[in-house]
Short mmCIF file of C-alpha atoms in Angstrom, two decimals:
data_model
loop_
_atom_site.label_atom_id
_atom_site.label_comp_id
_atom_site.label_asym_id
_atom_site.label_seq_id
_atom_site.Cartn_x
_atom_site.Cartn_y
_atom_site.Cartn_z
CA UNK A 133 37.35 6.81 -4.36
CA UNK A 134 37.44 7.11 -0.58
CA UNK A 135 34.79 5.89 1.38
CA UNK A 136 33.19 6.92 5.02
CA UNK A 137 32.98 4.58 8.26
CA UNK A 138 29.85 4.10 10.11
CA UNK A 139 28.91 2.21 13.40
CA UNK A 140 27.92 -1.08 12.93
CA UNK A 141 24.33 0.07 14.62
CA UNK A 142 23.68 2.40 11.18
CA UNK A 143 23.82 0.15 8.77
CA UNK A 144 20.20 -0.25 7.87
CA UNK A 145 17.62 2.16 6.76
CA UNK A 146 14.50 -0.06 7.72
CA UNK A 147 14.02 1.99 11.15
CA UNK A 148 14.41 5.61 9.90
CA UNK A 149 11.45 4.04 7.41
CA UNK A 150 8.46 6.10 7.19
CA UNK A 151 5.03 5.35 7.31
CA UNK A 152 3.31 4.15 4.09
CA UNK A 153 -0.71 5.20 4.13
CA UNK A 154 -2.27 2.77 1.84
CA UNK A 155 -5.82 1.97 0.42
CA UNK A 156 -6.85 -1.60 1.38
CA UNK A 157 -9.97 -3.82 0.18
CA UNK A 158 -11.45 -4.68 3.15
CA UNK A 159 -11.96 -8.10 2.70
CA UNK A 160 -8.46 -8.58 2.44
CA UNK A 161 -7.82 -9.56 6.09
CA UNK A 162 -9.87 -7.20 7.36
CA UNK A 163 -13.65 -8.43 7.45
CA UNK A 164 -15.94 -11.04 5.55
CA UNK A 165 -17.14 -8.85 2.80
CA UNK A 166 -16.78 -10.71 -0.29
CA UNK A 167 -19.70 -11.72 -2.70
CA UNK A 168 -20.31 -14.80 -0.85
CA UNK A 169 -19.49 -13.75 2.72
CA UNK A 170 -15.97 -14.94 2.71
CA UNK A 171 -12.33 -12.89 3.13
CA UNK A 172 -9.42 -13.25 1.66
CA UNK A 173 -6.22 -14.10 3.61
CA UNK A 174 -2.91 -12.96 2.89
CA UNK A 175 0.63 -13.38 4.73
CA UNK A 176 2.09 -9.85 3.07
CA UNK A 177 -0.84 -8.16 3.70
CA UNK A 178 -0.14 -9.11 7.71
CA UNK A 179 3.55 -8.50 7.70
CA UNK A 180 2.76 -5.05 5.22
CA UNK A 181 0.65 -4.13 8.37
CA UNK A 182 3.47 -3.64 10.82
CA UNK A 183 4.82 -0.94 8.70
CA UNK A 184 1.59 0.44 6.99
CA UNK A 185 -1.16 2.54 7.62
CA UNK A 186 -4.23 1.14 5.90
CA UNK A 187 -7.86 2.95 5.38
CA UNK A 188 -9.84 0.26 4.23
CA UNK A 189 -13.04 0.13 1.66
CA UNK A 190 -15.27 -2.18 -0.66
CA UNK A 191 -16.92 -0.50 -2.78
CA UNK A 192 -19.58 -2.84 -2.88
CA UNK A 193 -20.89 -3.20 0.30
CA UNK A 194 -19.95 0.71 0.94
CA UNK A 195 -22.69 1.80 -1.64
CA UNK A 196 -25.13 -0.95 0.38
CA UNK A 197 -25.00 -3.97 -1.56
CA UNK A 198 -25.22 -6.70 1.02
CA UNK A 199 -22.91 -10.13 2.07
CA UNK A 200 -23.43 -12.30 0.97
CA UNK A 201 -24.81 -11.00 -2.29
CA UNK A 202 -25.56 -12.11 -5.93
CA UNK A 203 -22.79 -11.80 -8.41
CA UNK A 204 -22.10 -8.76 -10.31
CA UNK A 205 -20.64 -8.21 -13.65
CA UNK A 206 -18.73 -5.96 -15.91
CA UNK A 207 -20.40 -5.59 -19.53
CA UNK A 208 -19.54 -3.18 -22.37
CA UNK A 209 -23.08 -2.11 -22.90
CA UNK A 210 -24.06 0.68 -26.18
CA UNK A 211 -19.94 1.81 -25.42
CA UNK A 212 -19.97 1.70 -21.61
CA UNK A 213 -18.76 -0.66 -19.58
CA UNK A 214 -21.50 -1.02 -16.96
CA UNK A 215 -21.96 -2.99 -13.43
CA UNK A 216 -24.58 -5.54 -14.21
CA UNK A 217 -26.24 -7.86 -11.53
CA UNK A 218 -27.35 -10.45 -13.97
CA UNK A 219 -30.23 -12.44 -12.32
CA UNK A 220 -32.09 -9.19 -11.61
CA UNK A 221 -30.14 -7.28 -14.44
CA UNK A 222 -29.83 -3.90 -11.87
CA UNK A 223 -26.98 -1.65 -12.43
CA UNK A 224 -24.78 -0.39 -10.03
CA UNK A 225 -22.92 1.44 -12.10
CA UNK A 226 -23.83 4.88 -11.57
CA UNK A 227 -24.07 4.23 -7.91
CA UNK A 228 -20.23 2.86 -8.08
CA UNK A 229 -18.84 5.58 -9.95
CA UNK A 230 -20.31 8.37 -7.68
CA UNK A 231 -19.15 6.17 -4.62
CA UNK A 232 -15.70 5.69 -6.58
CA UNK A 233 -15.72 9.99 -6.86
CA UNK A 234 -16.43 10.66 -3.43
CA UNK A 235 -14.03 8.22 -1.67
CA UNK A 236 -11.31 9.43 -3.48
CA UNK A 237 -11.65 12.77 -3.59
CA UNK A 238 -11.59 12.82 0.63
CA UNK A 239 -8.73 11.08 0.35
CA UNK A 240 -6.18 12.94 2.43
CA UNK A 241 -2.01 11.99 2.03
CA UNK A 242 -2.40 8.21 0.53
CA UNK A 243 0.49 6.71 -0.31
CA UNK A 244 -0.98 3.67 -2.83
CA UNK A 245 -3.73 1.41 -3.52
CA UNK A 246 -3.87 -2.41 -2.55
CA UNK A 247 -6.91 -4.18 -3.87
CA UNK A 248 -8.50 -7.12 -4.07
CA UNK A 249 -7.72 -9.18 -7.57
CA UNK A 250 -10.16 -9.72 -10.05
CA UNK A 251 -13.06 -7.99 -8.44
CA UNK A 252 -15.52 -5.92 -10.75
CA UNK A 253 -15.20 -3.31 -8.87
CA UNK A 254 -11.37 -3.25 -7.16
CA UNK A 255 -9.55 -5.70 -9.63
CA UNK A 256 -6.43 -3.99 -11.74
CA UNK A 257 -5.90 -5.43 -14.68
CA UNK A 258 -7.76 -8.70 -14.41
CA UNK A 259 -11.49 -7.99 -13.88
CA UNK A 260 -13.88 -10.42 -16.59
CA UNK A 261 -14.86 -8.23 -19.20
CA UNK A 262 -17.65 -9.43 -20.77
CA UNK A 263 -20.10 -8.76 -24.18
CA UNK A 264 -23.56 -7.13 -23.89
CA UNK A 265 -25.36 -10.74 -23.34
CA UNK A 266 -23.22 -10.86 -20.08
CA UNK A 267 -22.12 -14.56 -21.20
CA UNK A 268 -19.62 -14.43 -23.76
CA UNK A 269 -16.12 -12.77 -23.10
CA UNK A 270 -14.39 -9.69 -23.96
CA UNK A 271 -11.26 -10.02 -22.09
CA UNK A 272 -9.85 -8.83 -18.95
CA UNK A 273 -9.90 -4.98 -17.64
CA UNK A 274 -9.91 -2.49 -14.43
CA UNK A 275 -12.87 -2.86 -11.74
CA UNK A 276 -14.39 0.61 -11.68
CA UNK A 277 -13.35 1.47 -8.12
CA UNK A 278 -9.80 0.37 -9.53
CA UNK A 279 -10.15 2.38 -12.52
CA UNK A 280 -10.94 5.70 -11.09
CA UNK A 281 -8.14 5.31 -8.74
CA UNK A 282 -5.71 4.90 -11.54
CA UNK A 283 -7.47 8.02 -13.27
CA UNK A 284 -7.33 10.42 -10.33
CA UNK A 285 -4.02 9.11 -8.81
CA UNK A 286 -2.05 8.94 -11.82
CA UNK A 287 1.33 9.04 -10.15
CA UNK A 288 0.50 6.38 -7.22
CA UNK A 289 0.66 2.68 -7.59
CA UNK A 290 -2.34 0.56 -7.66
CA UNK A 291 -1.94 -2.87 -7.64
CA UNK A 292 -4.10 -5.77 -6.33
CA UNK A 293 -2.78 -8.90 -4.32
CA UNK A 294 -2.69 -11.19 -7.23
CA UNK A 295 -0.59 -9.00 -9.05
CA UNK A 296 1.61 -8.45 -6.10
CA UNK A 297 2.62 -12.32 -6.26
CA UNK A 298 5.30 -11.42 -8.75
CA UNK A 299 7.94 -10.47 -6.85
CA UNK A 300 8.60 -7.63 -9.58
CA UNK A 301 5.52 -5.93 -9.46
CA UNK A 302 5.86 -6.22 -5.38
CA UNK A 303 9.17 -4.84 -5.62
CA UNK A 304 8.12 -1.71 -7.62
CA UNK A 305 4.88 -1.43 -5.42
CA UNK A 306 7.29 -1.37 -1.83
CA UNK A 307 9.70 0.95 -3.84
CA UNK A 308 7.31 3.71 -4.29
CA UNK A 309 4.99 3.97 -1.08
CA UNK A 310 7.50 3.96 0.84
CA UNK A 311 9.28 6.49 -0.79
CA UNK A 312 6.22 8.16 -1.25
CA UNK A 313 5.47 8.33 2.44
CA UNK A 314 9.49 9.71 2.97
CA UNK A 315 8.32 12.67 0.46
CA UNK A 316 5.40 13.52 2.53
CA UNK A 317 7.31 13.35 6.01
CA UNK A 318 9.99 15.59 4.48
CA UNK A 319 7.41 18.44 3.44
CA UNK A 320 6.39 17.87 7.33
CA UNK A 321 9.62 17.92 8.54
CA UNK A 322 12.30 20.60 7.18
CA UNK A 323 13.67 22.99 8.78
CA UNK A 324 16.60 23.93 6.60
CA UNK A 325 17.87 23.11 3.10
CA UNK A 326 19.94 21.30 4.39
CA UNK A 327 17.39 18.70 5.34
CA UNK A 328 16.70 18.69 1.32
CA UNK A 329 20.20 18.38 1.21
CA UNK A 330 20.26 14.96 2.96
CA UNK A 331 17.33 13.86 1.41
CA UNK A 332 18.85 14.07 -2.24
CA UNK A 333 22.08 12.33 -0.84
CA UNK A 334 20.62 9.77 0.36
CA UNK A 335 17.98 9.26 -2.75
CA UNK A 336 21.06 9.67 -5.22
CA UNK A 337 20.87 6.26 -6.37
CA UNK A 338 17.16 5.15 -6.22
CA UNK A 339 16.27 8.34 -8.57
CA UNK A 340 19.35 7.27 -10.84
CA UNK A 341 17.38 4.26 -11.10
CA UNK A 342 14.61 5.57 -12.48
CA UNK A 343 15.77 8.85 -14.06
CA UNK A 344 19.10 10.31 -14.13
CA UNK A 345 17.99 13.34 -16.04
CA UNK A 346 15.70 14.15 -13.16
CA UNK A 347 18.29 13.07 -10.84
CA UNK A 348 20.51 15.66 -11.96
CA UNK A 349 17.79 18.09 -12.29
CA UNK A 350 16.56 18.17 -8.42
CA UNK A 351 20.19 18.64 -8.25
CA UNK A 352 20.62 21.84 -9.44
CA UNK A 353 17.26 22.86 -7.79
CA UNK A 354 18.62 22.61 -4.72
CA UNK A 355 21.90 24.57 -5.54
CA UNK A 356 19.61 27.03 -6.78
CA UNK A 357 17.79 27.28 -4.10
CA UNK A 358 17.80 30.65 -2.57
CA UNK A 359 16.23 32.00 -5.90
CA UNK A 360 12.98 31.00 -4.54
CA UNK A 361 13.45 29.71 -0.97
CA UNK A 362 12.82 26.83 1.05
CA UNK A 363 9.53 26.22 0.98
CA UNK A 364 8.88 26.82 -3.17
CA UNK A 365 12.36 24.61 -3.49
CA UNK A 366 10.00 21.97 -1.36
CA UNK A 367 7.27 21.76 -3.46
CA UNK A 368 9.20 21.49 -6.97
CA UNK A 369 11.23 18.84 -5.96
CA UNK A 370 8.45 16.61 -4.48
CA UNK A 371 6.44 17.38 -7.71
CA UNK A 372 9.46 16.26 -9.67
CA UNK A 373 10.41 13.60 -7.17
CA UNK A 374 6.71 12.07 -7.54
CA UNK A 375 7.26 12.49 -11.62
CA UNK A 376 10.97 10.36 -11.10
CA UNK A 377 8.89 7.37 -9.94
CA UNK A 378 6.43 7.33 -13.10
CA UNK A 379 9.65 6.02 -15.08
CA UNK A 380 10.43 2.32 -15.49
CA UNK A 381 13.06 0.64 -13.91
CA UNK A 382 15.05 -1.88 -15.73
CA UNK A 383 18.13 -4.31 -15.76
CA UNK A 384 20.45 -1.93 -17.65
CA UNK A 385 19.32 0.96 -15.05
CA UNK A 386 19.87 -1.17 -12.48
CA UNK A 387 23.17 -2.47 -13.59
CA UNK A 388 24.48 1.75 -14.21
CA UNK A 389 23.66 2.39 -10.75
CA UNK A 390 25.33 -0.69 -9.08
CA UNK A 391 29.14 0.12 -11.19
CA UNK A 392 28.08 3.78 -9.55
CA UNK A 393 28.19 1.76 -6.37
CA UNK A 394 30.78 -0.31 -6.95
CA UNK A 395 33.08 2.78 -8.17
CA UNK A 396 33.38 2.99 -4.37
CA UNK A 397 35.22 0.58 -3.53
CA UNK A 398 37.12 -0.64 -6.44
CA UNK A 399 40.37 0.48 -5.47
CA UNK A 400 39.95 -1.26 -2.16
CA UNK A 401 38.14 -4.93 -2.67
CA UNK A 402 40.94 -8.19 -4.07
CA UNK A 403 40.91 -8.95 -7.56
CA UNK A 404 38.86 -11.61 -7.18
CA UNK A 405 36.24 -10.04 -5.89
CA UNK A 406 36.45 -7.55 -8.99
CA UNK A 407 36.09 -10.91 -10.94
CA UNK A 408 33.14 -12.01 -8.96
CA UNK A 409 30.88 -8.69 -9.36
CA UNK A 410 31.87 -8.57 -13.11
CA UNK A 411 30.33 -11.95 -13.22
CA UNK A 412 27.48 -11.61 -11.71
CA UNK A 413 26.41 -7.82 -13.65
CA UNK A 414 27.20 -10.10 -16.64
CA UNK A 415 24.63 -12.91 -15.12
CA UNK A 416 21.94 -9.99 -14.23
CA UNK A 417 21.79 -8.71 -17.93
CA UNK A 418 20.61 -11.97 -19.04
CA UNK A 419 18.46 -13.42 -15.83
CA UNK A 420 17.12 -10.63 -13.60
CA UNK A 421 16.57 -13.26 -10.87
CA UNK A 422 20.71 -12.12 -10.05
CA UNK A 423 19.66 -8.97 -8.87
CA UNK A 424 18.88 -9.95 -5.37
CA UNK A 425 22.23 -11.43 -5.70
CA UNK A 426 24.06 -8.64 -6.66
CA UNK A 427 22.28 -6.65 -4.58
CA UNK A 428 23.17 -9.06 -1.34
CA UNK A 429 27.29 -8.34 -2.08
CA UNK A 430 26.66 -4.45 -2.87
CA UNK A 431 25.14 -4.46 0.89
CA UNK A 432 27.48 -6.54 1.96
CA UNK A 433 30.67 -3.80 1.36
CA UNK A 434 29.25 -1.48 2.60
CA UNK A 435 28.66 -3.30 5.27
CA UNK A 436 32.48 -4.03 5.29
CA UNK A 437 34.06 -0.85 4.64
CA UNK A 438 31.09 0.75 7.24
CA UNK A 439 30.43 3.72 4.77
CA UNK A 440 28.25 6.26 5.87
CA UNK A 441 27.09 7.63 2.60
CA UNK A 442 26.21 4.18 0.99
CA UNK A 443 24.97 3.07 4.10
CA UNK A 444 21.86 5.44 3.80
CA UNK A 445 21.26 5.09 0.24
CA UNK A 446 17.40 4.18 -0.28
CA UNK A 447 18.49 1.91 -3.51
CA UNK A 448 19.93 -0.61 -0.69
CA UNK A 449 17.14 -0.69 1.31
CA UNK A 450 14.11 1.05 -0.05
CA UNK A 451 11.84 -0.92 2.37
CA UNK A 452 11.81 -3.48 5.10
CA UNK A 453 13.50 -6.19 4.14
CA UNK A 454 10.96 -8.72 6.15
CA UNK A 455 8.63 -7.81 3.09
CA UNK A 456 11.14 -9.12 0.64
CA UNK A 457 9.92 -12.57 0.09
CA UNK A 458 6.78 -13.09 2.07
CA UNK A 459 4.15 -14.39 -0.35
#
């Protein structure tokens, strides 16, 4: 394997970064529009807005409910799950879901949704379900805000900022708006294929991640390009580059692309070292916590050996790393 030098200004990917557009609940940070006039505070959310776009909304005060404002519910009512106020028994419901319908279908070049946990009408996962006597439980489910985003964004995440406490979740969440956002600045962008050229290089090893098959597939788009020419070559490959990022990622995935990685520098690195990545791939298959360990040396030769390919690769830094940890 040979590798390629680099200066030692190019060896991050966190200022050629583009610019995420993402749906926010506005009382996130943003203004005091919870239930009972309060608003949530949240460190990522602050740092996530130095790299971020954000269009904010709740749903509930956007279709005129005021703040403060009595409690609402969600109750599966005759089959329906419906958006009960429960002292005066009024339903939003219908009033949500054409709000829900409108909002999102002016939605121009979003990136992902970032809502506010176990709301009725933004929470993902974790909104109280409850029976038709709005008292006794029937587990947890979307908000219906939440829920039609999922429906008519199928391919975007949406996630709310409980859920984004697992570092996991956060992980996949960062991983795919701002890759998302590169997509859309590409379409903006080209001029020749051979800015789809440098795209795909430097993607290589994120789409491995999630599918090799479509990896290799965008691959052989592009070297078939000049069936159908730039700009029809442009929209497949976002269409299938947006499809990629539906797959799961997972420790053995991860663990196939970093010996990909590695396979660079092999022939170069002491046999210790050898030793020392073998261990810790062996670690990561049985405690994923490793991965940000692995992950740490992997940058850390390339770093070394200033290699110009690896040195651009979005699986190494597929966000800013000052979103990382922050909680």
């Amino acid at each position: 394997m040979s590798y390629h030098k680099i200066s030692t200004t190019e060896n991050s990917n966190n200022s050629l970064l583009s610019k995420p557009r993402i749906v926010l609940s506005r009382c996130i940070n943003i203004e005091p529009t919870r239930y009972n006039g309060g608003i949530v505070r949240s460190l990522f959310v602050e740092e996530l807005g130095k790299y971020v776009e954000f269009i904010t909304v709740c749903p509930e005060v956007d279709i005129g409910m005021s703040v403060p404002r009595p409690t609402v519910l969600l109750a599966k009512i005759g089959g329906k799950i419906r958006m009960i106020e429960p002292t005066s028994m009024k339903d939003y419901t219908d009033e949500m879901e054409n709000f829900s319908k409108r909002f999102l279908e002016n939605l121009k070049e979003v990136d992902g949704f970032l809502l506010k946990a176990k709301s009725p009408s933004c929470g993902v996962k974790d909104a109280k379900l409850y029976k038709d006597d709005l008292k006794n439980s029937l587990g947890k489910t979307n908000g219906i805000f939440a829920d039609f985003a999922i429906n008519y964004f199928p391919n975007l995440p949406v996630e709310d900022e409980g859920r984004l406490q697992d570092f996991w979740i956060r992980q996949e969440f960062l991983t795919k708006i701002f890759a998302f956002a590169d997509i859309r600045r590409l379409k903006r962008t080209a001029k020749s294929i051979k800015d789809l050229i440098k795209y795909h290089q430097d993607y290589k090893y994120l789409l491995m991640l999630y599918s090799s098959a479509n990896q290799k597939k965008m691959g052989r788009l592009i070297a078939n390009w000049d069936e159908f020419g730039l700009d029809v070559t442009l929209n497949e490959y976002e269409k299938i580059f947006r499809e990629t990022f539906t797959k799961k990622q997972s420790i053995l995935k991860h663990i196939n692309v970093l010996q990909h990685i590695y396979g660079h520098y092999s022939d170069f690195i002491k046999p210790k070292e050898q030793r020392y990545f073998n261990y810790l791939l062996n670690k990561l298959k049985n405690d994923r916590q490793y991965l940000k360990v692995v992950l740490e040396f992997t940058r850390n030769l390339v770093y070394r050996f200033e290699d110009q390919y690896l040195s651009t690769q979005k699986y190494l830094h597929p966000y800013p790393e000052a979103l990382e940890d922050v909680l």
